[in-house]
PDB file of C-alpha atoms in Angstrom:
ATOM      1  CA  UNK A  44     -32.653 -60.536 -38.992  1.00  0.00           C
ATOM      2  CA  UNK A  45     -33.250 -58.803 -35.627  1.00  0.00           C
ATOM      3  CA  UNK A  46     -36.643 -58.921 -34.003  1.00  0.00           C
ATOM      4  CA  UNK A  47     -38.782 -55.862 -35.033  1.00  0.00           C
ATOM      5  CA  UNK A  48     -39.473 -54.939 -31.404  1.00  0.00           C
ATOM      6  CA  UNK A  49     -35.729 -55.028 -30.592  1.00  0.00           C
ATOM      7  CA  UNK A  50     -34.932 -52.902 -33.658  1.00  0.00           C
ATOM      8  CA  UNK A  51     -37.570 -50.326 -32.604  1.00  0.00           C
ATOM      9  CA  UNK A  52     -36.211 -50.249 -29.043  1.00  0.00           C
ATOM     10  CA  UNK A  53     -32.599 -49.742 -30.231  1.00  0.00           C
ATOM     11  CA  UNK A  54     -33.686 -46.985 -32.647  1.00  0.00           C
ATOM     12  CA  UNK A  55     -35.648 -45.245 -29.864  1.00  0.00           C
ATOM     13  CA  UNK A  56     -32.692 -45.412 -27.461  1.00  0.00           C
ATOM     14  CA  UNK A  57     -30.309 -44.027 -30.079  1.00  0.00           C
ATOM     15  CA  UNK A  58     -32.722 -41.191 -30.899  1.00  0.00           C
ATOM     16  CA  UNK A  59     -33.152 -40.366 -27.197  1.00  0.00           C
ATOM     17  CA  UNK A  60     -29.371 -40.325 -26.721  1.00  0.00           C
ATOM     18  CA  UNK A  61     -28.937 -38.014 -29.702  1.00  0.00           C
ATOM     19  CA  UNK A  62     -31.653 -35.703 -28.361  1.00  0.00           C
ATOM     20  CA  UNK A  63     -29.931 -35.455 -24.967  1.00  0.00           C
ATOM     21  CA  UNK A  64     -26.498 -34.681 -26.413  1.00  0.00           C
ATOM     22  CA  UNK A  65     -26.792 -31.140 -27.711  1.00  0.00           C
ATOM     23  CA  UNK A  66     -24.199 -28.484 -28.253  1.00  0.00           C
ATOM     24  CA  UNK A  67     -25.172 -25.037 -27.014  1.00  0.00           C
ATOM     25  CA  UNK A  68     -23.367 -21.899 -28.180  1.00  0.00           C
ATOM     26  CA  UNK A  69     -22.557 -18.986 -25.865  1.00  0.00           C
ATOM     27  CA  UNK A  70     -21.049 -15.592 -26.705  1.00  0.00           C
ATOM     28  CA  UNK A  71     -18.525 -14.228 -24.221  1.00  0.00           C
ATOM     29  CA  UNK A  72     -19.845 -11.070 -22.581  1.00  0.00           C
ATOM     30  CA  UNK A  73     -16.898  -8.619 -22.660  1.00  0.00           C
ATOM     31  CA  UNK A  74     -18.446  -6.439 -19.948  1.00  0.00           C
ATOM     32  CA  UNK A  75     -18.455  -9.365 -17.475  1.00  0.00           C
ATOM     33  CA  UNK A  76     -15.220 -11.042 -18.554  1.00  0.00           C
ATOM     34  CA  UNK A  77     -11.658 -10.145 -17.680  1.00  0.00           C
ATOM     35  CA  UNK A  78      -8.150 -11.467 -18.328  1.00  0.00           C
ATOM     36  CA  UNK A  79      -5.685 -10.560 -15.556  1.00  0.00           C
ATOM     37  CA  UNK A  80      -2.051 -11.455 -14.938  1.00  0.00           C
ATOM     38  CA  UNK A  81      -0.026 -11.280 -11.719  1.00  0.00           C
ATOM     39  CA  UNK A  82       3.740 -11.529 -11.343  1.00  0.00           C
ATOM     40  CA  UNK A  83       6.057 -11.058  -8.399  1.00  0.00           C
ATOM     41  CA  UNK A  84       8.265  -7.946  -8.456  1.00  0.00           C
ATOM     42  CA  UNK A  85      11.634  -8.527  -6.780  1.00  0.00           C
ATOM     43  CA  UNK A  86       9.850 -10.923  -4.411  1.00  0.00           C
ATOM     44  CA  UNK A  87       8.437  -7.923  -2.533  1.00  0.00           C
ATOM     45  CA  UNK A  88       5.157  -7.028  -4.216  1.00  0.00           C
ATOM     46  CA  UNK A  89       2.922  -8.152  -7.075  1.00  0.00           C
ATOM     47  CA  UNK A  90       2.598  -6.441 -10.439  1.00  0.00           C
ATOM     48  CA  UNK A  91      -0.867  -6.800 -11.916  1.00  0.00           C
ATOM     49  CA  UNK A  92      -2.313  -5.999 -15.298  1.00  0.00           C
ATOM     50  CA  UNK A  93      -5.367  -6.717 -17.361  1.00  0.00           C
ATOM     51  CA  UNK A  94      -6.486  -6.786 -20.970  1.00  0.00           C
ATOM     52  CA  UNK A  95      -9.579  -4.654 -21.427  1.00  0.00           C
ATOM     53  CA  UNK A  96     -10.677  -5.860 -24.884  1.00  0.00           C
ATOM     54  CA  UNK A  97     -11.478  -9.503 -25.490  1.00  0.00           C
ATOM     55  CA  UNK A  98     -14.077 -11.527 -27.375  1.00  0.00           C
ATOM     56  CA  UNK A  99     -14.935 -15.109 -27.989  1.00  0.00           C
ATOM     57  CA  UNK A 100     -17.370 -17.983 -27.806  1.00  0.00           C
ATOM     58  CA  UNK A 101     -18.017 -21.155 -25.872  1.00  0.00           C
ATOM     59  CA  UNK A 102     -19.738 -24.317 -27.091  1.00  0.00           C
ATOM     60  CA  UNK A 103     -20.938 -26.740 -24.405  1.00  0.00           C
ATOM     61  CA  UNK A 104     -22.511 -30.170 -24.595  1.00  0.00           C
ATOM     62  CA  UNK A 105     -23.379 -30.928 -20.986  1.00  0.00           C
ATOM     63  CA  UNK A 106     -24.747 -34.399 -21.699  1.00  0.00           C
ATOM     64  CA  UNK A 107     -21.580 -35.459 -23.540  1.00  0.00           C
ATOM     65  CA  UNK A 108     -19.416 -33.434 -21.110  1.00  0.00           C
ATOM     66  CA  UNK A 109     -17.526 -31.802 -23.965  1.00  0.00           C
ATOM     67  CA  UNK A 110     -16.931 -28.277 -25.125  1.00  0.00           C
ATOM     68  CA  UNK A 111     -14.803 -25.761 -26.928  1.00  0.00           C
ATOM     69  CA  UNK A 112     -13.836 -22.218 -26.030  1.00  0.00           C
ATOM     70  CA  UNK A 113     -12.029 -19.537 -27.990  1.00  0.00           C
ATOM     71  CA  UNK A 114     -10.957 -16.246 -26.424  1.00  0.00           C
ATOM     72  CA  UNK A 115      -9.247 -13.564 -28.519  1.00  0.00           C
ATOM     73  CA  UNK A 116      -7.360 -10.860 -26.634  1.00  0.00           C
ATOM     74  CA  UNK A 117      -6.432  -7.426 -27.958  1.00  0.00           C
ATOM     75  CA  UNK A 118      -2.920  -7.073 -26.528  1.00  0.00           C
ATOM     76  CA  UNK A 119      -2.897  -3.290 -27.050  1.00  0.00           C
ATOM     77  CA  UNK A 120      -5.687  -3.048 -24.458  1.00  0.00           C
ATOM     78  CA  UNK A 121      -3.207  -3.945 -21.685  1.00  0.00           C
ATOM     79  CA  UNK A 122      -3.600  -1.763 -18.620  1.00  0.00           C
ATOM     80  CA  UNK A 123      -1.727  -1.729 -15.317  1.00  0.00           C
ATOM     81  CA  UNK A 124      -2.864   1.730 -14.242  1.00  0.00           C
ATOM     82  CA  UNK A 125       0.672   3.099 -14.821  1.00  0.00           C
ATOM     83  CA  UNK A 126       1.183   4.498 -18.344  1.00  0.00           C
ATOM     84  CA  UNK A 127       4.995   4.098 -18.370  1.00  0.00           C
ATOM     85  CA  UNK A 128       4.728   0.463 -17.239  1.00  0.00           C
ATOM     86  CA  UNK A 129       2.040  -0.191 -19.883  1.00  0.00           C
ATOM     87  CA  UNK A 130       4.378   1.182 -22.565  1.00  0.00           C
ATOM     88  CA  UNK A 131       7.233  -1.074 -21.387  1.00  0.00           C
ATOM     89  CA  UNK A 132       5.004  -4.169 -21.267  1.00  0.00           C
ATOM     90  CA  UNK A 133       3.641  -3.458 -24.764  1.00  0.00           C
ATOM     91  CA  UNK A 134       7.188  -3.125 -26.158  1.00  0.00           C
ATOM     92  CA  UNK A 135       9.741  -5.646 -27.342  1.00  0.00           C
ATOM     93  CA  UNK A 136      10.888  -6.724 -23.853  1.00  0.00           C
ATOM     94  CA  UNK A 137       7.499  -8.279 -23.131  1.00  0.00           C
ATOM     95  CA  UNK A 138       4.417  -8.491 -25.386  1.00  0.00           C
ATOM     96  CA  UNK A 139       5.713  -6.774 -28.557  1.00  0.00           C
ATOM     97  CA  UNK A 140       2.185  -5.570 -29.315  1.00  0.00           C
ATOM     98  CA  UNK A 141       3.136  -3.840 -32.562  1.00  0.00           C
ATOM     99  CA  UNK A 142       4.210  -7.121 -34.151  1.00  0.00           C
ATOM    100  CA  UNK A 143       1.801  -9.419 -32.253  1.00  0.00           C
ATOM    101  CA  UNK A 144      -1.405  -7.449 -31.631  1.00  0.00           C
ATOM    102  CA  UNK A 145      -3.548 -10.437 -30.602  1.00  0.00           C
ATOM    103  CA  UNK A 146      -3.330 -13.483 -28.370  1.00  0.00           C
ATOM    104  CA  UNK A 147      -5.731 -16.415 -28.577  1.00  0.00           C
ATOM    105  CA  UNK A 148      -6.677 -19.263 -26.265  1.00  0.00           C
ATOM    106  CA  UNK A 149      -8.461 -22.255 -27.771  1.00  0.00           C
ATOM    107  CA  UNK A 150      -9.547 -24.930 -25.315  1.00  0.00           C
ATOM    108  CA  UNK A 151     -11.164 -28.189 -26.359  1.00  0.00           C
ATOM    109  CA  UNK A 152     -10.449 -30.566 -23.476  1.00  0.00           C
ATOM    110  CA  UNK A 153     -13.101 -30.022 -20.813  1.00  0.00           C
ATOM    111  CA  UNK A 154     -13.192 -31.809 -17.474  1.00  0.00           C
ATOM    112  CA  UNK A 155     -16.490 -31.778 -15.587  1.00  0.00           C
ATOM    113  CA  UNK A 156     -17.229 -32.347 -11.922  1.00  0.00           C
ATOM    114  CA  UNK A 157     -20.858 -33.402 -12.049  1.00  0.00           C
ATOM    115  CA  UNK A 158     -22.583 -30.781 -14.212  1.00  0.00           C
ATOM    116  CA  UNK A 159     -19.942 -28.107 -13.627  1.00  0.00           C
ATOM    117  CA  UNK A 160     -16.849 -27.353 -15.691  1.00  0.00           C
ATOM    118  CA  UNK A 161     -13.796 -28.102 -13.516  1.00  0.00           C
ATOM    119  CA  UNK A 162     -11.054 -27.272 -16.035  1.00  0.00           C
ATOM    120  CA  UNK A 163     -10.382 -26.450 -19.667  1.00  0.00           C
ATOM    121  CA  UNK A 164      -7.138 -27.383 -21.407  1.00  0.00           C
ATOM    122  CA  UNK A 165      -5.965 -26.045 -24.712  1.00  0.00           C
ATOM    123  CA  UNK A 166      -3.402 -23.858 -26.431  1.00  0.00           C
ATOM    124  CA  UNK A 167      -2.456 -20.238 -25.860  1.00  0.00           C
ATOM    125  CA  UNK A 168      -0.984 -18.541 -28.926  1.00  0.00           C
ATOM    126  CA  UNK A 169       0.963 -15.419 -28.017  1.00  0.00           C
ATOM    127  CA  UNK A 170       3.969 -13.702 -29.584  1.00  0.00           C
ATOM    128  CA  UNK A 171       3.759 -16.155 -32.487  1.00  0.00           C
ATOM    129  CA  UNK A 172       4.331 -19.153 -30.214  1.00  0.00           C
ATOM    130  CA  UNK A 173       1.920 -21.842 -28.999  1.00  0.00           C
ATOM    131  CA  UNK A 174       2.044 -23.563 -25.617  1.00  0.00           C
ATOM    132  CA  UNK A 175      -0.405 -25.713 -23.668  1.00  0.00           C
ATOM    133  CA  UNK A 176      -2.432 -24.113 -20.862  1.00  0.00           C
ATOM    134  CA  UNK A 177      -4.940 -25.597 -18.426  1.00  0.00           C
ATOM    135  CA  UNK A 178      -7.419 -23.203 -16.838  1.00  0.00           C
ATOM    136  CA  UNK A 179      -8.762 -24.594 -13.551  1.00  0.00           C
ATOM    137  CA  UNK A 180     -12.149 -23.428 -12.287  1.00  0.00           C
ATOM    138  CA  UNK A 181     -12.143 -21.656  -8.940  1.00  0.00           C
ATOM    139  CA  UNK A 182     -15.920 -21.401  -9.299  1.00  0.00           C
ATOM    140  CA  UNK A 183     -18.359 -22.131 -12.106  1.00  0.00           C
ATOM    141  CA  UNK A 184     -22.115 -21.950 -12.583  1.00  0.00           C
ATOM    142  CA  UNK A 185     -25.030 -20.985 -14.791  1.00  0.00           C
ATOM    143  CA  UNK A 186     -28.081 -18.803 -14.151  1.00  0.00           C
ATOM    144  CA  UNK A 187     -31.056 -17.304 -15.953  1.00  0.00           C
ATOM    145  CA  UNK A 188     -30.213 -13.635 -16.553  1.00  0.00           C
ATOM    146  CA  UNK A 189     -33.204 -11.576 -15.330  1.00  0.00           C
ATOM    147  CA  UNK A 190     -32.815  -8.772 -17.900  1.00  0.00           C
ATOM    148  CA  UNK A 191     -31.659 -10.767 -20.931  1.00  0.00           C
ATOM    149  CA  UNK A 192     -34.060 -13.664 -20.301  1.00  0.00           C
ATOM    150  CA  UNK A 193     -31.271 -16.026 -21.362  1.00  0.00           C
ATOM    151  CA  UNK A 194     -29.005 -18.499 -19.666  1.00  0.00           C
ATOM    152  CA  UNK A 195     -25.563 -17.194 -18.714  1.00  0.00           C
ATOM    153  CA  UNK A 196     -22.719 -19.541 -17.742  1.00  0.00           C
ATOM    154  CA  UNK A 197     -19.362 -18.538 -16.388  1.00  0.00           C
ATOM    155  CA  UNK A 198     -16.764 -18.680 -13.713  1.00  0.00           C
ATOM    156  CA  UNK A 199     -13.358 -17.744 -12.456  1.00  0.00           C
ATOM    157  CA  UNK A 200     -10.473 -19.770 -13.860  1.00  0.00           C
ATOM    158  CA  UNK A 201      -6.751 -19.689 -13.091  1.00  0.00           C
ATOM    159  CA  UNK A 202      -3.474 -21.048 -14.427  1.00  0.00           C
ATOM    160  CA  UNK A 203       0.227 -20.587 -13.776  1.00  0.00           C
ATOM    161  CA  UNK A 204       2.181 -19.844 -16.943  1.00  0.00           C
ATOM    162  CA  UNK A 205       5.897 -20.058 -17.603  1.00  0.00           C
ATOM    163  CA  UNK A 206       6.355 -16.821 -19.574  1.00  0.00           C
ATOM    164  CA  UNK A 207       9.574 -18.111 -21.117  1.00  0.00           C
ATOM    165  CA  UNK A 208       7.440 -20.624 -23.095  1.00  0.00           C
ATOM    166  CA  UNK A 209       6.438 -17.637 -25.250  1.00  0.00           C
ATOM    167  CA  UNK A 210       9.954 -16.152 -25.288  1.00  0.00           C
ATOM    168  CA  UNK A 211       9.355 -13.504 -22.597  1.00  0.00           C
ATOM    169  CA  UNK A 212      12.673 -13.542 -20.741  1.00  0.00           C
ATOM    170  CA  UNK A 213      13.167  -9.915 -19.680  1.00  0.00           C
ATOM    171  CA  UNK A 214      14.210  -9.646 -16.026  1.00  0.00           C
ATOM    172  CA  UNK A 215      14.479 -13.411 -15.446  1.00  0.00           C
ATOM    173  CA  UNK A 216      14.797 -14.362 -12.675  1.00  0.00           C
ATOM    174  CA  UNK A 217      15.916 -11.409 -10.516  1.00  0.00           C
ATOM    175  CA  UNK A 218      13.215  -8.841 -11.308  1.00  0.00           C
ATOM    176  CA  UNK A 219      10.292 -11.128 -12.092  1.00  0.00           C
ATOM    177  CA  UNK A 220      10.244 -14.941 -11.961  1.00  0.00           C
ATOM    178  CA  UNK A 221       9.178 -17.155 -14.836  1.00  0.00           C
ATOM    179  CA  UNK A 222       5.880 -18.055 -13.132  1.00  0.00           C
ATOM    180  CA  UNK A 223       2.989 -15.727 -13.932  1.00  0.00           C
ATOM    181  CA  UNK A 224      -0.495 -16.252 -12.538  1.00  0.00           C
ATOM    182  CA  UNK A 225      -3.271 -15.915 -15.104  1.00  0.00           C
ATOM    183  CA  UNK A 226      -6.845 -15.232 -13.956  1.00  0.00           C
ATOM    184  CA  UNK A 227      -9.708 -15.454 -16.412  1.00  0.00           C
ATOM    185  CA  UNK A 228     -13.133 -14.297 -15.296  1.00  0.00           C
ATOM    186  CA  UNK A 229     -15.692 -15.164 -17.938  1.00  0.00           C
ATOM    187  CA  UNK A 230     -19.434 -14.967 -18.396  1.00  0.00           C
ATOM    188  CA  UNK A 231     -21.009 -16.125 -21.638  1.00  0.00           C
ATOM    189  CA  UNK A 232     -24.560 -15.585 -22.896  1.00  0.00           C
ATOM    190  CA  UNK A 233     -26.493 -18.402 -24.530  1.00  0.00           C
ATOM    191  CA  UNK A 234     -27.214 -17.645 -28.195  1.00  0.00           C
TER     192      UNK A 234
END
């Protein structure tokens, strides 16, 4: 039988460890979050677009250095600033928005550098296909929002996608290469 003092010490240490490890939930702020893509056009210029409607949540446990993020994207909210190009991108050659109106990223493999999120790996589901994606932090931080009186965490993340992984092959490789740069700016409000 263990010594009573040792048993008390072990119980106290376990309780302290459990108290330090705590998941915190954040809601993604759609007004301060953006999903942007960039792709070369004939090797001369860069086509850019964004998805205006997105929602999601983040769960962080800083002590355990773990987390989970889910971002849902309304594909019909695609905007390049050129209506004819938007229509083409929403059609069957690219995003086939009528059949696949939503895309979803779920990340559950977090890498931290000190207290800051350095990258998030997970799965992007788009056009009915799933492929792995790692979003690497360009910058990341948290602050106390002066108007909301709540903590807000966020950053700028980037990844390079191979669009053919989701079956998007139009114009390969002459018009637009397979590589597409994805930029995700996200701020999330502690709940």
